[in-house]
Amino acid sequence: APSSSALRRASASASRARSARVRPNFSRLAAAWRASAARAACLRCRLRLTISAMPRG
């Protein structure tokens, strides 16, 4: 029983170390994706405004 709890604790610490190593890269990727998504939404909104401002013949 004590060996299984120690093993569980070791695996938890290893997974935590792995996630800590991965997280900075992932957060940078997520920030870049969020910025690009916001830029795309802004472009879409601007395009819609331009189309609505155009006089339709």
CSV table of N, CA and C in Angstrom, one decimal:
chain,number,residue,atom,x,y,z
A,1,ALA,N,0.8,-1.2,0.0
A,1,ALA,CA,0.0,0.0,0.0
A,1,ALA,C,0.9,1.3,0.0
A,2,PRO,N,1.9,1.4,0.9
A,2,PRO,CA,2.7,2.6,0.9
A,2,PRO,C,3.5,2.8,-0.5
A,3,SER,N,3.8,1.6,-1.1
A,3,SER,CA,4.6,1.7,-2.3
A,3,SER,C,3.6,2.3,-3.4
A,4,SER,N,2.4,1.9,-3.4
A,4,SER,CA,1.4,2.4,-4.4
A,4,SER,C,1.2,3.9,-4.3
A,5,SER,N,1.1,4.4,-3.0
A,5,SER,CA,0.9,5.8,-2.8
A,5,SER,C,2.1,6.6,-3.2
A,6,ALA,N,3.3,6.1,-2.9
A,6,ALA,CA,4.5,6.7,-3.3
A,6,ALA,C,4.6,6.8,-4.9
A,7,LEU,N,4.2,5.7,-5.5
A,7,LEU,CA,4.2,5.7,-6.9
A,7,LEU,C,3.2,6.7,-7.5
A,8,ARG,N,2.1,6.8,-6.9
A,8,ARG,CA,1.1,7.7,-7.4
A,8,ARG,C,1.6,9.2,-7.2
A,9,ARG,N,2.2,9.4,-6.1
A,9,ARG,CA,2.8,10.7,-5.8
A,9,ARG,C,3.9,11.1,-6.9
A,10,ALA,N,4.7,10.1,-7.2
A,10,ALA,CA,5.8,10.3,-8.1
A,10,ALA,C,5.2,10.6,-9.5
A,11,SER,N,4.2,9.8,-9.9
A,11,SER,CA,3.6,10.0,-11.2
A,11,SER,C,2.9,11.4,-11.3
A,12,ALA,N,2.3,11.8,-10.2
A,12,ALA,CA,1.6,13.1,-10.2
A,12,ALA,C,2.7,14.2,-10.3
A,13,SER,N,3.8,14.1,-9.6
A,13,SER,CA,4.8,15.1,-9.7
A,13,SER,C,5.4,15.1,-11.1
A,14,ALA,N,5.6,14.0,-11.7
A,14,ALA,CA,6.1,13.9,-13.1
A,14,ALA,C,5.2,14.5,-14.1
A,15,SER,N,3.9,14.3,-13.9
A,15,SER,CA,2.9,14.9,-14.9
A,15,SER,C,2.8,16.4,-14.7
A,16,ARG,N,3.0,16.8,-13.4
A,16,ARG,CA,3.0,18.2,-13.1
A,16,ARG,C,4.2,18.9,-13.8
A,17,ALA,N,5.4,18.3,-13.7
A,17,ALA,CA,6.6,18.8,-14.3
A,17,ALA,C,6.4,18.9,-15.9
A,18,ARG,N,5.8,17.8,-16.4
A,18,ARG,CA,5.6,17.8,-17.9
A,18,ARG,C,4.6,18.9,-18.3
A,19,SER,N,3.5,19.1,-17.5
A,19,SER,CA,2.6,20.2,-17.9
A,19,SER,C,3.2,21.5,-17.7
A,20,ALA,N,4.1,21.7,-16.7
A,20,ALA,CA,4.8,23.0,-16.5
A,20,ALA,C,5.7,23.2,-17.7
A,21,ARG,N,6.4,22.2,-18.2
A,21,ARG,CA,7.2,22.4,-19.4
A,21,ARG,C,6.4,22.7,-20.6
A,22,VAL,N,5.2,22.1,-20.7
A,22,VAL,CA,4.4,22.3,-21.9
A,22,VAL,C,3.7,23.7,-21.9
A,23,ARG,N,3.2,24.1,-20.7
A,23,ARG,CA,2.3,25.2,-20.6
A,23,ARG,C,2.8,26.5,-21.2
A,24,PRO,N,4.1,27.0,-21.0
A,24,PRO,CA,4.5,28.2,-21.6
A,24,PRO,C,4.3,28.2,-23.1
A,25,ASN,N,4.7,27.2,-23.8
A,25,ASN,CA,4.6,27.1,-25.2
A,25,ASN,C,3.1,27.1,-25.6
A,26,PHE,N,2.3,26.4,-24.9
A,26,PHE,CA,0.8,26.3,-25.2
A,26,PHE,C,0.2,27.7,-24.9
A,27,SER,N,0.6,28.4,-23.9
A,27,SER,CA,-0.1,29.7,-23.6
A,27,SER,C,0.3,30.7,-24.7
A,28,ARG,N,1.6,30.6,-25.2
A,28,ARG,CA,2.0,31.5,-26.3
A,28,ARG,C,1.2,31.2,-27.5
A,29,LEU,N,1.0,29.9,-27.8
A,29,LEU,CA,0.2,29.5,-29.0
A,29,LEU,C,-1.3,29.9,-28.8
A,30,ALA,N,-1.8,29.8,-27.6
A,30,ALA,CA,-3.2,30.2,-27.4
A,30,ALA,C,-3.3,31.7,-27.5
A,31,ALA,N,-2.4,32.4,-27.0
A,31,ALA,CA,-2.4,33.9,-27.2
A,31,ALA,C,-2.3,34.3,-28.6
A,32,ALA,N,-1.5,33.7,-29.4
A,32,ALA,CA,-1.4,34.0,-30.8
A,32,ALA,C,-2.7,33.6,-31.6
A,33,TRP,N,-3.3,32.5,-31.2
A,33,TRP,CA,-4.5,32.1,-31.8
A,33,TRP,C,-5.6,33.0,-31.5
A,34,ARG,N,-5.7,33.5,-30.2
A,34,ARG,CA,-6.7,34.4,-29.8
A,34,ARG,C,-6.6,35.7,-30.5
A,35,ALA,N,-5.3,36.2,-30.7
A,35,ALA,CA,-5.1,37.5,-31.4
A,35,ALA,C,-5.5,37.4,-32.9
A,36,SER,N,-5.1,36.2,-33.5
A,36,SER,CA,-5.5,36.1,-34.9
A,36,SER,C,-7.0,36.0,-35.1
A,37,ALA,N,-7.7,35.3,-34.1
A,37,ALA,CA,-9.1,35.2,-34.2
A,37,ALA,C,-9.8,36.6,-34.0
A,38,ALA,N,-9.2,37.4,-33.1
A,38,ALA,CA,-9.8,38.7,-32.9
A,38,ALA,C,-9.5,39.6,-34.1
A,39,ARG,N,-8.4,39.4,-34.8
A,39,ARG,CA,-8.1,40.2,-36.0
A,39,ARG,C,-9.0,39.8,-37.1
A,40,ALA,N,-9.3,38.5,-37.2
A,40,ALA,CA,-10.2,38.0,-38.2
A,40,ALA,C,-11.6,38.5,-38.0
A,41,ALA,N,-12.1,38.5,-36.7
A,41,ALA,CA,-13.4,39.0,-36.4
A,41,ALA,C,-13.5,40.5,-36.7
A,42,CYS,N,-12.4,41.3,-36.4
A,42,CYS,CA,-12.3,42.7,-36.7
A,42,CYS,C,-12.4,42.9,-38.2
A,43,LEU,N,-11.7,42.1,-39.0
A,43,LEU,CA,-11.7,42.3,-40.4
A,43,LEU,C,-13.1,42.0,-41.0
A,44,ARG,N,-13.8,40.9,-40.4
A,44,ARG,CA,-15.1,40.6,-40.9
A,44,ARG,C,-16.1,41.7,-40.6
A,45,CYS,N,-15.9,42.3,-39.3
A,45,CYS,CA,-16.8,43.4,-38.9
A,45,CYS,C,-16.6,44.6,-39.8
A,46,ARG,N,-15.4,44.9,-40.1
A,46,ARG,CA,-15.1,46.0,-41.0
A,46,ARG,C,-15.6,45.8,-42.4
A,47,LEU,N,-15.5,44.6,-42.9
A,47,LEU,CA,-16.0,44.3,-44.2
A,47,LEU,C,-17.5,44.4,-44.2
A,48,ARG,N,-18.2,44.0,-43.2
A,48,ARG,CA,-19.6,44.1,-43.1
A,48,ARG,C,-20.0,45.6,-43.1
A,49,LEU,N,-19.3,46.4,-42.3
A,49,LEU,CA,-19.6,47.8,-42.3
A,49,LEU,C,-19.4,48.5,-43.6
A,50,THR,N,-18.3,48.1,-44.3
A,50,THR,CA,-18.0,48.6,-45.6
A,50,THR,C,-19.1,48.3,-46.6
A,51,ILE,N,-19.6,47.0,-46.6
A,51,ILE,CA,-20.6,46.6,-47.5
A,51,ILE,C,-21.9,47.3,-47.2
A,52,SER,N,-22.2,47.5,-45.9
A,52,SER,CA,-23.5,48.1,-45.5
A,52,SER,C,-23.4,49.6,-45.8
A,53,ALA,N,-22.2,50.2,-45.8
A,53,ALA,CA,-22.0,51.6,-46.1
A,53,ALA,C,-22.1,51.9,-47.6
A,54,MET,N,-21.8,50.9,-48.4
A,54,MET,CA,-21.9,51.0,-49.9
A,54,MET,C,-23.3,51.3,-50.3
A,55,PRO,N,-23.5,52.3,-51.2
A,55,PRO,CA,-24.8,52.5,-51.8
A,55,PRO,C,-25.2,51.4,-52.7
A,56,ARG,N,-26.2,50.7,-52.5
A,56,ARG,CA,-26.6,49.6,-53.3
A,56,ARG,C,-27.5,50.1,-54.5
A,57,GLY,N,-27.1,49.8,-55.7
A,57,GLY,CA,-27.8,50.3,-56.8
A,57,GLY,C,-28.9,49.3,-57.2
